[in-house]
Coordinates of C-alpha atoms in Angstrom, one line a residue:
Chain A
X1 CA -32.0 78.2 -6.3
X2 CA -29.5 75.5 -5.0
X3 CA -29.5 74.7 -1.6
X4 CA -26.8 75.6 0.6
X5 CA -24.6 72.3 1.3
X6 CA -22.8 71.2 4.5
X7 CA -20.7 68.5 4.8
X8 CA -20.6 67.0 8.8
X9 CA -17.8 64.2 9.0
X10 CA -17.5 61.8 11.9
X11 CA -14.4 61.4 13.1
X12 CA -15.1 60.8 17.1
X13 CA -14.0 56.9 17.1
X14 CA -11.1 56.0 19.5
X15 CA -10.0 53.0 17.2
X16 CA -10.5 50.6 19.9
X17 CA -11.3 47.8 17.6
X18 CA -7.9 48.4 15.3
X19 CA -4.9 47.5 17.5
X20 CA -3.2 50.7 17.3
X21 CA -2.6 53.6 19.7
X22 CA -3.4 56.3 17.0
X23 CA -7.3 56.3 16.4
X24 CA -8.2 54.6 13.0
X25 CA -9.6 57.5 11.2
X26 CA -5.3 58.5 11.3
X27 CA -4.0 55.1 9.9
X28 CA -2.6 55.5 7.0
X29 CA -4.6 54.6 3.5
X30 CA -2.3 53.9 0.5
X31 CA 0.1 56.4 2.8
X32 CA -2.6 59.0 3.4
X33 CA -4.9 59.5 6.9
X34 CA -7.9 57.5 6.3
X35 CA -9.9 60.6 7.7
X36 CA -8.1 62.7 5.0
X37 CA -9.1 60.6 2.3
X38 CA -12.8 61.1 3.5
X39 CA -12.5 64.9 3.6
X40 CA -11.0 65.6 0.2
X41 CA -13.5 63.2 -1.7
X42 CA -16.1 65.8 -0.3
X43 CA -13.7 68.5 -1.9
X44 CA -13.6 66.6 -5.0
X45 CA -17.2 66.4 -4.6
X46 CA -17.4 70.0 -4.8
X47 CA -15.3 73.3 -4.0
X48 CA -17.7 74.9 -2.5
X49 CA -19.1 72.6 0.0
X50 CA -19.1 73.8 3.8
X51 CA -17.5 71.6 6.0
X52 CA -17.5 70.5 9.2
X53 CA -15.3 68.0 11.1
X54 CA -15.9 66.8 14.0
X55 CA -12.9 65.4 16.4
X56 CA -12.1 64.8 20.0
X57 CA -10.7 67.7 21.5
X58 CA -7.4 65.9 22.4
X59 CA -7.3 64.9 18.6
X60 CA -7.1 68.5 17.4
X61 CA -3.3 68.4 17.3
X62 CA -3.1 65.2 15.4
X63 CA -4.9 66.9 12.6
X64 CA -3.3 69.8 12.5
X65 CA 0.0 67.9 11.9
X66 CA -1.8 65.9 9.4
X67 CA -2.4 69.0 7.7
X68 CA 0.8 70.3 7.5
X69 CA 2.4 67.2 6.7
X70 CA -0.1 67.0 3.7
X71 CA -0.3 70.6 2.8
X72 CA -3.8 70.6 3.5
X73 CA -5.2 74.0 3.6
X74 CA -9.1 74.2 2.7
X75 CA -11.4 76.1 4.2
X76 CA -12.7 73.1 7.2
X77 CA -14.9 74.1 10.5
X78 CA -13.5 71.8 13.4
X79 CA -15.8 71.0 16.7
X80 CA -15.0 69.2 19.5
X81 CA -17.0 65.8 19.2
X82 CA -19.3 64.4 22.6
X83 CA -19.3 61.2 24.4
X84 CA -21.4 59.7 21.6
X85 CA -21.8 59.5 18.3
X86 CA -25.2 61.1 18.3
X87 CA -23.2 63.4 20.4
X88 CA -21.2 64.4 18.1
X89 CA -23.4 64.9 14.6
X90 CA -25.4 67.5 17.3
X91 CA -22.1 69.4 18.0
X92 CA -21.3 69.5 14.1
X93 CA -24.9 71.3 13.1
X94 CA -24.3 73.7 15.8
X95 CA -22.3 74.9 13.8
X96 CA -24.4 75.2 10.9
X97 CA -27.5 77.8 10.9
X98 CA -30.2 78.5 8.0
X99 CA -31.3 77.1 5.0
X100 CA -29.5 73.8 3.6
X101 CA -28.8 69.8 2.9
X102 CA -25.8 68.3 5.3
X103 CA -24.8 65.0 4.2
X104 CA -23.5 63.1 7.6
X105 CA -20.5 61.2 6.8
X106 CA -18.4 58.5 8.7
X107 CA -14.9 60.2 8.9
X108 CA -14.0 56.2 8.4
X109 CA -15.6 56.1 4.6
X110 CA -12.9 57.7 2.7
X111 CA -14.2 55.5 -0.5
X112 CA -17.0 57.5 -0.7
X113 CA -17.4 58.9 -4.1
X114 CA -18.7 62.1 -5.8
X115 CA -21.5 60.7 -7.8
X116 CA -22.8 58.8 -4.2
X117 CA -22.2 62.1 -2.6
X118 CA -24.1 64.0 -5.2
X119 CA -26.7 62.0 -5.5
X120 CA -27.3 61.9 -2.0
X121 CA -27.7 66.2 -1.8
X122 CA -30.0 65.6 -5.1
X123 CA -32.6 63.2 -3.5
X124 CA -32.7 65.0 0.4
X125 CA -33.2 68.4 -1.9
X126 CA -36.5 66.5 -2.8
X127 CA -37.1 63.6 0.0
X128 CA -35.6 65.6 2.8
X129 CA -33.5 62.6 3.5
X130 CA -31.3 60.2 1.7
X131 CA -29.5 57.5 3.2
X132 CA -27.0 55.4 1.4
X133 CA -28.3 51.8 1.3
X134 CA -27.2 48.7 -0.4
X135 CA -28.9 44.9 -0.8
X136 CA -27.6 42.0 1.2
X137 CA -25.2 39.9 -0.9
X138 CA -25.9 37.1 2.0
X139 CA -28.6 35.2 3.5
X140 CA -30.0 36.3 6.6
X141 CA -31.6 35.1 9.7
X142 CA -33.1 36.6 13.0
X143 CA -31.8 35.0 16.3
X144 CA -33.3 35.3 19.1
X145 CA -31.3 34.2 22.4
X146 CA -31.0 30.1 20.9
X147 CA -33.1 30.3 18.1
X148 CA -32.7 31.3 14.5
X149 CA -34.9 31.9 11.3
X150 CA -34.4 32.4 8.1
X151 CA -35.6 35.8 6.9
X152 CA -36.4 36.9 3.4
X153 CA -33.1 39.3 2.6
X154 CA -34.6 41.0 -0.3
X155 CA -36.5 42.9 2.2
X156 CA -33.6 44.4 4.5
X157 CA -31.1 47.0 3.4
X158 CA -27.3 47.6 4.9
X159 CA -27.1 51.5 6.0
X160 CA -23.7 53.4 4.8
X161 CA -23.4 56.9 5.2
X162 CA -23.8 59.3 3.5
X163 CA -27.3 60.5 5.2
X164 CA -28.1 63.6 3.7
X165 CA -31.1 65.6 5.4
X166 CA -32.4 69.0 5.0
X167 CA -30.6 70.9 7.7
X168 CA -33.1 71.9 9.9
X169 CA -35.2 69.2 9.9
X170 CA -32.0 66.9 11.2
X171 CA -31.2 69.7 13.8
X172 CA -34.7 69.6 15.2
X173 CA -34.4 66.3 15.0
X174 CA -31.5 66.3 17.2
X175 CA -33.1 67.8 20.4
X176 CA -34.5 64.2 20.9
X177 CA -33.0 62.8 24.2
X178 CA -30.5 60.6 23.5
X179 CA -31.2 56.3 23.6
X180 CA -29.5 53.1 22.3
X181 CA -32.1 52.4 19.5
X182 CA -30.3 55.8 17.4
X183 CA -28.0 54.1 16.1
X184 CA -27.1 56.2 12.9
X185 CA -28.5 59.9 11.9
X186 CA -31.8 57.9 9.6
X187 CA -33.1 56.6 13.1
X188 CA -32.9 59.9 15.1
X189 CA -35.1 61.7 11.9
X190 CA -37.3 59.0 12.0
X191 CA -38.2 59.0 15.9
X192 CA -38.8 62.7 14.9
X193 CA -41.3 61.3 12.7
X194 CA -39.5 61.4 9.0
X195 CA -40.2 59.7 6.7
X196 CA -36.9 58.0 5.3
X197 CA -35.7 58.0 1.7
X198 CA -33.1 55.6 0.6
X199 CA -30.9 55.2 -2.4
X200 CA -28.7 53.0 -3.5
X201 CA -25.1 52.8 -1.7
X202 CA -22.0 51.2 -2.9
X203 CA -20.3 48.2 -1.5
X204 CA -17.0 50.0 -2.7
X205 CA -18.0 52.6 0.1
X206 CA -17.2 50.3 3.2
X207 CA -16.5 51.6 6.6
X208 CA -12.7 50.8 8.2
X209 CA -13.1 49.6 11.5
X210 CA -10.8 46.3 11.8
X211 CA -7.0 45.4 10.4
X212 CA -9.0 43.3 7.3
X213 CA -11.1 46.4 6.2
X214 CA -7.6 48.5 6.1
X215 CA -6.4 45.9 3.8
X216 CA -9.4 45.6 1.6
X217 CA -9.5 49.6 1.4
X218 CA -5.9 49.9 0.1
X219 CA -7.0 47.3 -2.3
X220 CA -10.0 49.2 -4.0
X221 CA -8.8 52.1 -3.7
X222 CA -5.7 51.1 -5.8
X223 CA -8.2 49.6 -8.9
X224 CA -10.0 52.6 -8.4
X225 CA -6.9 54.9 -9.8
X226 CA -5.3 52.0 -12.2
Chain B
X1 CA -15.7 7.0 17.1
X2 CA -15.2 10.2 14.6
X3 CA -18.0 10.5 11.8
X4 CA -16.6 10.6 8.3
X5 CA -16.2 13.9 6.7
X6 CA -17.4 14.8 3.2
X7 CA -17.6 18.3 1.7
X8 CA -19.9 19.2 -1.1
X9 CA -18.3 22.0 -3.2
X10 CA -21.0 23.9 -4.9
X11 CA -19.2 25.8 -8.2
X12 CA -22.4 25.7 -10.2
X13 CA -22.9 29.3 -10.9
X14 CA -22.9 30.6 -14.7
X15 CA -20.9 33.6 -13.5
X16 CA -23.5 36.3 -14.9
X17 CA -22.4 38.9 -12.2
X18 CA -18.8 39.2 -13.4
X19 CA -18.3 40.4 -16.9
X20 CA -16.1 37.5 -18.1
X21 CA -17.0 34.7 -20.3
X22 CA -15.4 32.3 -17.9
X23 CA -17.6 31.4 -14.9
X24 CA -16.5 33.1 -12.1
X25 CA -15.4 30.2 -9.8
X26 CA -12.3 29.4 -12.4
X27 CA -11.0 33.1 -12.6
X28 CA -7.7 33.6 -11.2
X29 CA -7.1 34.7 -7.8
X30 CA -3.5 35.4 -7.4
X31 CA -3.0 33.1 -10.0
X32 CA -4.6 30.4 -9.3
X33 CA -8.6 29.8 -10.4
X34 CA -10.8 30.5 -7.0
X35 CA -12.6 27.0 -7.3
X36 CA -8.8 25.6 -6.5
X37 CA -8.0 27.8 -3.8
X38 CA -12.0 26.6 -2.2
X39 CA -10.7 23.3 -2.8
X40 CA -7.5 22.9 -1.1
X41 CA -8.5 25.0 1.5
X42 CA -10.8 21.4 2.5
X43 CA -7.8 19.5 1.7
X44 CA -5.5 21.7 4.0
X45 CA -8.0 20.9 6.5
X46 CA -7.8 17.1 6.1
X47 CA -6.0 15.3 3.7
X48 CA -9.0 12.4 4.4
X49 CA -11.7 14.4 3.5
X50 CA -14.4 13.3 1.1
X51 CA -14.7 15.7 -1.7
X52 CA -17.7 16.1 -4.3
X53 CA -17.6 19.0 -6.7
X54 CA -20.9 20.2 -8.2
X55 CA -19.9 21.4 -11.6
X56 CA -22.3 22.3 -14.8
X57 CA -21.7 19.0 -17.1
X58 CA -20.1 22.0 -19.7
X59 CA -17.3 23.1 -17.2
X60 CA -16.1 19.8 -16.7
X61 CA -13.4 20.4 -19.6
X62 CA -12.5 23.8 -18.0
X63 CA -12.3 21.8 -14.8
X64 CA -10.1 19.3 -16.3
X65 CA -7.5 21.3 -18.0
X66 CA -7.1 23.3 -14.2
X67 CA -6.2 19.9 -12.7
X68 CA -3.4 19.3 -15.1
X69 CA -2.1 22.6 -15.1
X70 CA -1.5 23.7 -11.9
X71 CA -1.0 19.7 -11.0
X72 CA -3.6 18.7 -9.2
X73 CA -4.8 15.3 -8.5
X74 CA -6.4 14.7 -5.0
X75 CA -9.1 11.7 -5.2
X76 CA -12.1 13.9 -6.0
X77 CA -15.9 12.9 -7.1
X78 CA -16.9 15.1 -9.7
X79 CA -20.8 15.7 -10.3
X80 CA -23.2 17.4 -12.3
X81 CA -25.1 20.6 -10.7
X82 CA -28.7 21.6 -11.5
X83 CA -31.1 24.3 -12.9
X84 CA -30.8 25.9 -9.1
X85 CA -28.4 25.7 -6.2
X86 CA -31.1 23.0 -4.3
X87 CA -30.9 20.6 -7.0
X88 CA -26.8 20.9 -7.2
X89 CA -27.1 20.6 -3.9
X90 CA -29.2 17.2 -3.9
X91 CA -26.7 16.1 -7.3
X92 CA -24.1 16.4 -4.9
X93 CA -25.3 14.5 -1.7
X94 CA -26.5 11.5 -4.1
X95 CA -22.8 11.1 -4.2
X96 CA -22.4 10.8 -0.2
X97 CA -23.9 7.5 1.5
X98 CA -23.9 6.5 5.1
X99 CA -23.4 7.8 7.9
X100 CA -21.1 10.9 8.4
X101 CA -20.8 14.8 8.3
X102 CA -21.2 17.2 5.0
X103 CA -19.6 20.4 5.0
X104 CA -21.5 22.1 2.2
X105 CA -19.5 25.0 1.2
X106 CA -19.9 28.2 -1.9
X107 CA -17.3 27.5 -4.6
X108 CA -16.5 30.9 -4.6
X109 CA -15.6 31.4 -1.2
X110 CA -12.0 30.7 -1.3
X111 CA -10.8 32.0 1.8
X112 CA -12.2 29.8 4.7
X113 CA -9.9 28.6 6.5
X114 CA -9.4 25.0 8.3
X115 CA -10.2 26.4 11.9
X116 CA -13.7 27.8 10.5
X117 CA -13.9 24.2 8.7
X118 CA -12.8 22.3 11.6
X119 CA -15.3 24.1 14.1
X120 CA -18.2 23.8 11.6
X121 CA -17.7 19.7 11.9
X122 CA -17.0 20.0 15.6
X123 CA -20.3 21.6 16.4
X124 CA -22.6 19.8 13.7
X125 CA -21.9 16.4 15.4
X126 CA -23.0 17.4 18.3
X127 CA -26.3 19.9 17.1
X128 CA -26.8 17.9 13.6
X129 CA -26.3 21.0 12.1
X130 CA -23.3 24.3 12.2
X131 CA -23.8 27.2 9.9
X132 CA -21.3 30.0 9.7
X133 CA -22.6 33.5 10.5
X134 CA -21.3 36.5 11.4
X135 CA -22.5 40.3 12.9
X136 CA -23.6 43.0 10.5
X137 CA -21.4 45.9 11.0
X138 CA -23.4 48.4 9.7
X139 CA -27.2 49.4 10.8
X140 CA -30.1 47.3 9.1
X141 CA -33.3 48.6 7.8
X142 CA -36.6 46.8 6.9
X143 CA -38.3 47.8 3.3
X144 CA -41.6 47.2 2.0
X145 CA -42.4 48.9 -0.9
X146 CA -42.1 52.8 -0.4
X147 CA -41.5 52.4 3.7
X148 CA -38.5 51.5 5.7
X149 CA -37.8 51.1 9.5
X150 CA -35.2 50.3 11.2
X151 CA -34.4 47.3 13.2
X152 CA -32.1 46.3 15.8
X153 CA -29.1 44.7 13.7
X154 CA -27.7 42.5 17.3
X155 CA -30.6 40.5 16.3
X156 CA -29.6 39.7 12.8
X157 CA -26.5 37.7 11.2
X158 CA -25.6 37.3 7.7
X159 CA -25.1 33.6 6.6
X160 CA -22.3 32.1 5.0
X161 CA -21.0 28.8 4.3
X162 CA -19.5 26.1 5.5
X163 CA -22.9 25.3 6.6
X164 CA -22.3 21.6 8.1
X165 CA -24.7 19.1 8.5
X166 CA -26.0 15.3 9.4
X167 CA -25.4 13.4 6.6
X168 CA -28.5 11.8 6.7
X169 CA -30.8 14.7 7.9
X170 CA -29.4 17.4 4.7
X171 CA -30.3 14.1 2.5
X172 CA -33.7 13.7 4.2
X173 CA -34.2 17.8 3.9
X174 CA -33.6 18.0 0.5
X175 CA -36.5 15.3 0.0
X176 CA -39.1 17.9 -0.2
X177 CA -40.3 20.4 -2.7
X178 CA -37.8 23.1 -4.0
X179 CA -39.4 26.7 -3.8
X180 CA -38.0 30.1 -3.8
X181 CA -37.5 30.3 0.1
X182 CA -35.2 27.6 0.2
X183 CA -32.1 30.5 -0.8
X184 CA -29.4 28.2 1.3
X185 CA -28.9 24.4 3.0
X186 CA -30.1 26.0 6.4
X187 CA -33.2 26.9 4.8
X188 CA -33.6 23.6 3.9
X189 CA -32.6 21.9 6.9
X190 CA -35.1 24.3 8.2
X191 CA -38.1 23.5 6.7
X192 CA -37.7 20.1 7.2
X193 CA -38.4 20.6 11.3
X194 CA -34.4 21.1 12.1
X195 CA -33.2 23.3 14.6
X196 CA -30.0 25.5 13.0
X197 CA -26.9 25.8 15.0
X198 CA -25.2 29.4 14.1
X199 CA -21.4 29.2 15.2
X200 CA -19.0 32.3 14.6
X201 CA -18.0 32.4 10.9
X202 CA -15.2 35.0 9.5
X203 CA -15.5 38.9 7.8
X204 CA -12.6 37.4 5.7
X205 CA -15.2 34.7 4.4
X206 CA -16.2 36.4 1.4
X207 CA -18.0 34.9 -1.1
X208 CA -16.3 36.3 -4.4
X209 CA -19.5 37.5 -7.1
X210 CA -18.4 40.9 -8.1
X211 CA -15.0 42.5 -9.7
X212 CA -15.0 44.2 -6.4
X213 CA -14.9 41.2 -4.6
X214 CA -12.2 39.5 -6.4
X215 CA -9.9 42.9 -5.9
X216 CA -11.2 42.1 -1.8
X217 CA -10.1 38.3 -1.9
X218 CA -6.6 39.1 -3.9
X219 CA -5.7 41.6 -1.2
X220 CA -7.1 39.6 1.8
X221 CA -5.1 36.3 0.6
X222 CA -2.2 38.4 0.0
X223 CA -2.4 40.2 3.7
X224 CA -2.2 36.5 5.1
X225 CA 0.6 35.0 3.2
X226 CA 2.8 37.7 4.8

């Protein structure tokens, strides 16, 4: 039988590194929220996918407007996201009990597509993780306070989301205390002790976080639909 | 007394990621081929510069007709590249003799800019050598055959170019035996006992290899002309 699958979106960023007053994941993409974007390539992913987004509380009414304004009406679960990142993916499977996959999602990766999406749930229904992964197109080196070597780059990968997990194993995962070293949702599984599966990401699938990756977002997504 | 400034424009690449028979340094960006664009963006910096381009002897022609077209004719030294990026490198430094600064720099990066140029030749005459490098945004993760771990990315840059160096140690480097680690100049300069200076390079820096990338660099130009 197919597994159960759960979307958990990210959208807890303040936008401090975008010089605007309304957080990033609301700046507008080819005249649509960024976060929306994100949310209905899920959707397009599939129907039936449960979903849960997760926001800071004073955020709520911003995307309720949005939803108005964009006659957005599916089914969505909203939680109220924590002080921190790893904060906030715990919040979002609280909300999700039983059997199942949840692909973890940066609510600022709206150029996510289906077939990344799909194959993510596909692999974590047989690895019990899969995190979207793509090669270095550039050199690389290690520094280390003044000094610097060159490393071999064909042996480092650069971590999107998705990261797609069997459910409960990412919940128990999650009642780890909290440090600095979990930086994404493939760290905190693996200080559980996972094992961590990787597939190939896309480089089309960046994450917006400056004025420049606005810009370059506007500009895939616009050869995407030509 | 300032040193004299050369830059070695590397354009040797067959263009085998981007399905087009033209190699990709001469496809159009906004118009204009993307080897241009690299170039004037030295000759924006300083109208004194040096220039040696590092061309396959069978673009030449392709190289030629470009120059008449869109009209240009600053006093460049046009050279043959080699099998590998090291041995168009070396082509092009046989061209340079004296004393002085190189900046050597991907043909198909044609959005640097004369502040990242200019900085890159402030900081190699004092450290000998000034590589452009910038943060990765996204989480890093070690592979080695079926196992990954991840690693703590403030540690880590990804390399671009201008990478700017001693005239006389980049020719001294390049001396020794090419081999498979040698994937950029600082490599080079590396291996030959060199300390490398890292200074600040820019995301807009891309290094244009994919369709992708060209969509990126269209956009990116664009969002700066405004």
């Amino acid at each position: 039988m197919d597994q159960k699958e759960y979307a958990l979106i990210v959208a807890g960023g303040k936008g401090t590194r975008i010089n605007s007053k309304l957080p990033k994941q609301f700046l507008a993409l080819n005249g649509k929220p960024i976060l929306l974007h994100t949310i209905e390539a899920f959707f397009n992913y599939s129907e039936k996918i449960s979903l849960v987004l997760v926001l800071p509380q004073d955020d709520f009414g911003i995307w309720q407007s949005i939803c108005k304004e964009f006659k957005f009406n599916k089914p969505i679960i909203l939680q109220t996201g924590g002080d921190t990142r790893f904060q906030s993916v715990k919040n979002g499977l609280d909300k999700m009990e039983g059997e199942g996959l949840v692909a973890i999602h940066d609510g600022v990766r709206p150029l996510v597509s289906s077939d990344l999406i799909g194959a993510s749930f596909r692999l974590a229904a047989v690895h019990g993780s899969a995190v979207a992964a793509v090669r270095l197109k550039e050199s690389i080196r290690i520094t280390d306070q003044d000094t610097t070597k060159a490393v071999d780059r064909s042996k480092f990968r650069l971590i999107q989301t998705p990261q797609t997990f069997d459910l409960q194993l990412i919940k128990n995962a999650h009642q780890a205390k909290e440090d600095a070293s979990l930086t994404d949702d493939a760290s905190v599984a693996e200080k559980a002790g996972h094992k961590i599966s990787l597939f190939e990401g896309s480089y089309e699938n960046i994450k917006i976080t400056t004025p420049e990756d606005l810009v370059v977002a506007e500009a895939l997504m616009k050869s995407k639909l030509v």
